C-alpha cells in the first residue's frame, strides 16, 4: 500500500494544471494517502521545497490558470547528481510515488527518477499538444480559444482598415495550435513547418481575392516558422496591401481553463493516482480515442505524432 505521494508541475505552465493537481491531491487523500505539493518543479524538489497538502489546499483552484505549485525548467535535475539529490529528498519525506505534470522534457526527468526507485507518473500538460502518445494535452483547448479570441479582435481592426494581419501563435516545434486556430479564425493561409508554403502564391491569391471584393486577410504563422515581422513585410511588398504582424506570445498560456481542460485534467490526475496506488511507475498518461490510457515513458518518448494534413487542406480549400 502506497502511503505518501508528491505532485509537481514542470516546464511551461498550461491552463488546467491546477485542475490536475486538485484531482491528484483529492483522490490521493480519499485513498488515505499523504500528499506533498512540490514547488517549482524539479528545482523545488532538489531544494526540498515541499508542502503537505489537504483538501483545502486545492479548494477553488480548478478555475485558475497558471499553476499553484509554480513551475520551472531545472538544468541541475538533468545531471546524475541532481537526480540523486531529488531521490534523497523524496525518501526523506517518505514519497513512494510522484505525479509529474508537464511535457516531454519533464517526462525524461520522471523516467530518470523512476529508474532510481521513485515511481513517477507523467501527465501531459502543455498548450502545444505536441506529446506523441496522447491525442490531447492539458491546456491545449484553453490556449487555442484564447488565440482564437485574440485573432477575432485582430480581424475586426484589420477589416476596418482593409489590412492584412500576420499572426504568430505558439506551439514550439509543432503546428497543431496554428492549424486549428487558423481554421477557427477563418484565416486565408496557415503557415506551419509541416507543410510547404510559397509567399508569392499567397500574395497572388490575396490580390485575386481583393479584386473579388475581399477586404481583410488573416495569415497564421506557427512559432516553429517564426519571422512574422519579416513575412508581414514581404506580404506588404508583394501585394501593396497594408500588413501588420502580431506575435500573440505568452498571453496564450494564461487564463481560466475551459471545461475540456478542467475535465481532462481531472480524469488524468485521478488515473495517475490509481496507477501509483498499484505501485506502477515510469508511465505517462494519455488519451487515445477519447479514453485515458498509459504508456511506458521511454515508449511514449519514442513515438511521433502526425500533423493533421487533412485539416490543413480543408482550411486551404475553403479559405477566401
Ligand atoms: O511549451 C509551451 C510553450 O509556450 C511553447 O509554445 C513555447 O515555445 C515555449 O513554451 C515558450 O517557453 P518560455 O515560457 O520558456 O518562453
Coordinates of C-alpha atoms and ligand atoms in Angstrom, one line a residue:
X1 CA 0.0 0.0 0.0
X2 CA 1.4 3.3 -1.1
X3 CA 1.1 5.8 1.8
X4 CA 2.7 9.0 0.5
X5 CA 3.0 10.7 -2.9
X6 CA 4.1 14.0 -4.3
X7 CA 2.9 16.1 -7.2
X8 CA 4.7 18.8 -9.2
X9 CA 4.3 20.9 -12.3
X10 CA 7.2 21.3 -14.6
X11 CA 8.2 23.1 -17.9
X12 CA 5.9 25.8 -19.4
X13 CA 2.7 26.2 -17.4
X14 CA -0.7 25.4 -19.0
X15 CA -4.3 26.2 -18.1
X16 CA -5.7 23.1 -16.4
X17 CA -2.6 22.2 -14.5
X18 CA -4.3 23.3 -11.3
X19 CA -7.3 21.0 -12.1
X20 CA -4.9 18.1 -12.4
X21 CA -3.1 19.0 -9.1
X22 CA -6.5 19.2 -7.5
X23 CA -7.6 15.8 -8.8
X24 CA -4.3 14.2 -7.7
X25 CA -4.5 15.7 -4.2
X26 CA -8.1 15.0 -3.6
X27 CA -8.1 11.4 -5.0
X28 CA -4.9 10.5 -3.1
X29 CA -6.4 11.9 0.2
X30 CA -9.6 9.9 -0.5
X31 CA -7.4 6.8 -0.7
X32 CA -5.9 7.6 2.7
X33 CA -2.6 8.8 1.3
X34 CA -0.5 11.7 2.4
X35 CA 0.2 14.2 -0.4
X36 CA 3.0 16.7 -0.8
X37 CA 3.0 19.5 -3.4
X38 CA 6.4 20.2 -4.7
X39 CA 7.1 23.8 -5.6
X40 CA 8.8 24.9 -8.9
X41 CA 9.1 21.5 -10.5
X42 CA 12.3 19.6 -10.2
X43 CA 14.0 22.8 -8.9
X44 CA 11.8 22.8 -5.8
X45 CA 12.3 19.0 -5.4
X46 CA 16.1 19.4 -5.4
X47 CA 15.8 22.3 -3.0
X48 CA 13.4 20.5 -0.7
X49 CA 10.6 23.0 -1.3
X50 CA 7.7 20.7 -0.5
X51 CA 4.4 21.4 1.3
X52 CA 1.9 18.9 2.7
X53 CA -1.5 19.4 1.0
X54 CA -5.0 18.8 2.3
X55 CA -8.4 19.1 0.7
X56 CA -8.5 22.9 1.4
X57 CA -5.1 23.5 -0.2
X58 CA -6.6 22.9 -3.6
X59 CA -10.0 24.5 -3.0
X60 CA -11.0 27.0 -5.7
X61 CA -8.0 26.3 -7.9
X62 CA -9.9 24.4 -10.7
X63 CA -10.9 27.7 -12.3
X64 CA -7.5 29.3 -12.1
X65 CA -4.9 29.5 -14.9
X66 CA -1.2 29.0 -14.2
X67 CA -0.1 26.5 -11.6
X68 CA -0.4 27.0 -7.8
X69 CA 2.7 24.8 -7.4
X70 CA 4.7 27.1 -9.7
X71 CA 6.9 25.7 -12.4
X72 CA 10.5 25.8 -13.7
X73 CA 12.9 24.1 -16.0
X74 CA 15.8 22.6 -14.0
X75 CA 19.2 22.2 -15.5
X76 CA 20.6 20.6 -12.3
X77 CA 18.0 17.8 -12.5
X78 CA 19.4 16.8 -15.9
X79 CA 22.6 15.7 -14.1
X80 CA 23.1 12.4 -12.2
X81 CA 23.9 14.4 -9.0
X82 CA 20.6 16.3 -9.4
X83 CA 18.5 13.1 -9.8
X84 CA 20.3 11.5 -6.8
X85 CA 19.6 14.6 -4.7
X86 CA 15.9 14.5 -5.8
X87 CA 15.7 10.8 -4.8
X88 CA 17.2 11.7 -1.4
X89 CA 14.6 14.4 -0.8
X90 CA 11.8 12.1 -1.9
X91 CA 13.0 9.4 0.5
X92 CA 13.4 12.0 3.4
X93 CA 9.6 12.8 3.0
X94 CA 8.7 9.1 2.5
X95 CA 7.5 9.8 -1.1
X96 CA 6.7 6.4 -2.7
X97 CA 5.4 8.0 -5.9
X98 CA 5.4 11.2 -7.8
X99 CA 3.0 12.7 -10.3
X100 CA 4.8 14.9 -12.8
X101 CA 2.6 17.3 -14.9
X102 CA 4.5 18.7 -17.9
X103 CA 5.8 18.0 -21.3
X104 CA 8.4 15.6 -22.9
X105 CA 11.3 17.2 -21.0
X106 CA 9.6 16.7 -17.7
X107 CA 8.9 13.0 -18.6
X108 CA 12.6 12.4 -19.3
X109 CA 13.2 13.5 -15.7
X110 CA 10.3 11.3 -14.5
X111 CA 11.9 8.3 -16.2
X112 CA 15.3 9.1 -14.6
X113 CA 13.7 9.3 -11.2
X114 CA 11.7 6.1 -11.8
X115 CA 14.9 4.3 -12.7
X116 CA 16.3 5.5 -9.4
X117 CA 13.5 3.8 -7.5
X118 CA 10.9 6.6 -7.2
X119 CA 7.9 5.5 -9.3
X120 CA 6.7 8.5 -11.4
X121 CA 3.7 9.0 -13.5
X122 CA 3.7 11.8 -16.1
X123 CA 0.6 13.8 -17.1
X124 CA 0.7 15.7 -20.4
X125 CA 0.5 19.4 -19.5
X126 CA 1.3 21.7 -22.3
X127 CA -0.6 24.1 -24.6
X128 CA 1.3 22.7 -27.6
X129 CA -0.4 19.3 -27.8
X130 CA 3.0 18.1 -29.0
X131 CA 3.2 14.9 -26.9
X132 CA 3.1 11.9 -29.2
X133 CA 1.4 9.3 -27.0
X134 CA -1.7 11.4 -26.4
X135 CA -4.2 13.0 -28.7
X136 CA -4.8 15.7 -26.1
X137 CA -2.7 17.6 -23.7
X138 CA -3.9 19.7 -20.7
X139 CA -4.1 23.4 -21.7
X140 CA -4.4 23.0 -25.4
X141 CA -8.1 23.9 -25.7
X142 CA -7.8 26.9 -23.5
X143 CA -4.8 28.2 -25.3
X144 CA -6.5 27.8 -28.7
X145 CA -9.6 29.5 -27.5
X146 CA -7.5 32.4 -26.2
X147 CA -5.6 32.7 -29.5
X148 CA -8.9 32.5 -31.5
X149 CA -10.5 35.3 -29.4
X150 CA -7.4 37.5 -30.0
X151 CA -7.5 36.7 -33.7
X152 CA -11.1 37.7 -33.8
X153 CA -10.2 41.0 -32.4
X154 CA -7.4 41.5 -34.9
X155 CA -9.8 40.6 -37.6
X156 CA -12.1 43.4 -36.5
X157 CA -9.4 46.0 -36.8
X158 CA -7.8 44.7 -40.0
X159 CA -11.3 44.7 -41.5
X160 CA -11.8 48.4 -40.6
X161 CA -8.5 49.3 -42.3
X162 CA -8.6 46.8 -45.3
X163 CA -5.5 45.3 -43.9
X164 CA -3.7 42.0 -43.7
X165 CA -2.8 40.6 -40.2
X166 CA 0.0 38.2 -39.9
X167 CA -0.4 36.4 -36.5
X168 CA 2.2 34.2 -34.9
X169 CA 0.9 31.6 -32.5
X170 CA 2.8 29.3 -30.1
X171 CA 3.3 25.6 -30.4
X172 CA 7.1 25.2 -30.0
X173 CA 8.1 22.8 -32.9
X174 CA 4.5 21.8 -33.8
X175 CA 1.8 23.4 -35.9
X176 CA -1.2 22.0 -34.1
X177 CA -2.3 25.3 -32.5
X178 CA -1.7 27.1 -35.8
X179 CA -3.8 24.8 -38.0
X180 CA -6.7 24.7 -35.6
X181 CA -6.8 28.4 -34.7
X182 CA -6.2 29.2 -38.4
X183 CA -9.4 27.3 -39.3
X184 CA -11.3 28.8 -36.3
X185 CA -10.4 32.3 -37.2
X186 CA -11.1 32.0 -40.9
X187 CA -7.5 32.6 -41.9
X188 CA -6.7 32.9 -45.6
X189 CA -3.4 31.0 -45.0
X190 CA -1.8 28.8 -42.3
X191 CA 1.9 28.7 -42.4
X192 CA 3.4 25.7 -40.5
X193 CA 6.8 24.0 -40.8
X194 CA 5.0 20.7 -41.5
X195 CA 3.6 22.0 -44.9
X196 CA 5.3 23.8 -47.8
X197 CA 4.3 27.4 -48.4
X198 CA 5.1 30.0 -51.1
X199 CA 4.8 33.7 -50.3
X200 CA 4.5 34.6 -54.0
X201 CA 1.5 32.3 -54.4
X202 CA -0.1 33.7 -51.2
X203 CA 0.4 37.2 -52.5
X204 CA -1.1 36.3 -55.8
X205 CA -4.1 34.7 -54.1
X206 CA -4.6 37.8 -51.9
X207 CA -4.6 40.1 -54.9
X208 CA -7.1 37.9 -56.8
X209 CA -9.4 37.8 -53.7
X210 CA -9.1 41.5 -53.2
X211 CA -10.2 42.1 -56.8
X212 CA -13.2 39.9 -56.0
X213 CA -14.1 42.1 -53.0
X214 CA -12.2 40.7 -50.1
X215 CA -11.2 43.4 -47.6
X216 CA -9.1 41.9 -44.9
X217 CA -6.8 38.9 -44.6
X218 CA -5.5 36.8 -41.7
X219 CA -2.4 34.8 -42.1
X220 CA -1.5 32.5 -39.2
X221 CA 2.2 31.6 -38.7
X222 CA 3.3 28.8 -36.4
X223 CA 6.0 29.7 -33.9
X224 CA 8.2 27.0 -35.5
X225 CA 8.3 29.0 -38.7
X226 CA 8.5 32.4 -36.9
X227 CA 9.6 35.6 -38.6
X228 CA 6.1 37.0 -38.5
X229 CA 7.5 40.5 -38.9
X230 CA 9.5 39.6 -42.0
X231 CA 6.6 37.7 -43.5
X232 CA 4.3 40.7 -43.0
X233 CA 6.9 43.0 -44.6
X234 CA 7.2 40.7 -47.6
X235 CA 3.4 40.3 -48.0
X236 CA 3.0 44.1 -48.0
X237 CA 5.8 44.5 -50.6
X238 CA 4.4 41.8 -52.8
X239 CA 0.7 42.9 -52.6
X240 CA 0.7 46.6 -51.7
X241 CA -1.8 45.7 -49.0
X242 CA -1.1 47.3 -45.7
X243 CA 0.0 44.5 -43.4
X244 CA 0.7 44.3 -39.6
X245 CA 2.3 41.5 -37.7
X246 CA 1.3 40.4 -34.2
X247 CA 3.1 37.8 -32.0
X248 CA 0.5 36.5 -29.6
X249 CA 3.1 35.1 -27.2
X250 CA 2.7 34.2 -23.6
X251 CA -0.8 35.6 -23.3
X252 CA -1.8 32.2 -24.9
X253 CA -0.6 30.4 -21.8
X254 CA -2.8 32.2 -19.3
X255 CA -6.4 32.4 -18.4
X256 CA -9.1 30.3 -16.7
X257 CA -9.2 26.8 -18.2
X258 CA -12.1 25.7 -20.5
X259 CA -14.4 22.9 -19.5
X260 CA -12.4 20.4 -21.6
X261 CA -9.2 21.2 -19.9
X262 CA -10.7 21.0 -16.4
X263 CA -12.4 17.7 -17.2
X264 CA -9.5 16.0 -19.0
X265 CA -7.0 17.2 -16.3
X266 CA -9.3 15.8 -13.6
X267 CA -9.6 12.4 -15.3
X268 CA -5.9 12.2 -15.9
X269 CA -5.0 13.2 -12.4
X270 CA -7.4 10.7 -11.0
X271 CA -5.9 8.0 -13.2
X272 CA -2.3 8.8 -12.2
X273 CA -3.1 8.2 -8.6
X274 CA -4.8 4.9 -9.5
X275 CA -1.5 3.8 -11.2
X276 CA 0.7 4.9 -8.2
X277 CA -1.7 3.2 -5.8
X278 CA -0.9 -0.1 -7.6
X279 CA 2.8 0.7 -7.3
X280 CA 3.0 1.3 -11.1
X281 CA 5.6 4.0 -12.1
X282 CA 7.6 5.0 -15.1
X283 CA 4.3 5.7 -17.0
X284 CA 2.8 8.6 -19.0
X285 CA -0.9 9.1 -19.0
X286 CA -2.5 9.9 -22.3
X287 CA -5.7 10.0 -24.2
X288 CA -6.4 7.7 -27.2
X289 CA -9.8 7.5 -28.9
X290 CA -11.2 9.7 -26.0
X291 CA -10.1 7.1 -23.4
X292 CA -7.5 7.6 -20.7
X293 CA -4.6 5.2 -21.2
X294 CA -1.0 4.9 -20.1
X295 CA 2.4 4.1 -21.7
X296 CA 5.9 3.3 -20.6
X297 CA 7.8 6.6 -20.5
X298 CA 10.5 5.5 -22.9
X299 CA 8.0 4.1 -25.4
X300 CA 6.0 7.4 -25.1
X301 CA 9.1 9.5 -25.8
X302 CA 10.0 7.4 -28.9
X303 CA 6.6 7.9 -30.5
X304 CA 5.8 10.5 -33.1
X305 CA 2.7 12.5 -33.7
X306 CA 1.5 13.2 -37.3
X307 CA 0.4 16.6 -38.3
X308 CA -3.2 16.8 -39.5
X309 CA -2.6 17.4 -43.2
X310 CA -6.2 16.8 -44.0
X311 CA -7.3 19.7 -41.7
X312 CA -4.7 21.9 -43.3
X313 CA -6.0 21.1 -46.8
X314 CA -9.6 21.7 -45.7
X315 CA -8.6 25.1 -44.4
X316 CA -6.8 25.8 -47.7
X317 CA -9.8 24.6 -49.8
X318 CA -12.4 26.8 -48.1
X319 CA -10.3 29.9 -47.4
X320 CA -11.3 33.1 -49.2
Ligands
LIG1 O1 5.6 24.6 -24.4 C1 4.8 25.7 -24.2 C2 5.4 27.0 -24.8 O2 4.6 28.0 -24.5 C3 5.8 26.9 -26.3 O3 4.6 27.1 -27.1 C4 6.8 27.9 -26.4 O4 7.7 27.6 -27.5 C5 7.5 27.8 -25.1 O5 6.7 27.2 -24.2 C6 8.0 29.2 -24.5 O6 8.7 28.9 -23.4 P1 9.1 30.0 -22.3 O7 7.9 30.3 -21.4 O8 10.3 29.5 -21.6 O9 9.5 31.3 -23.1

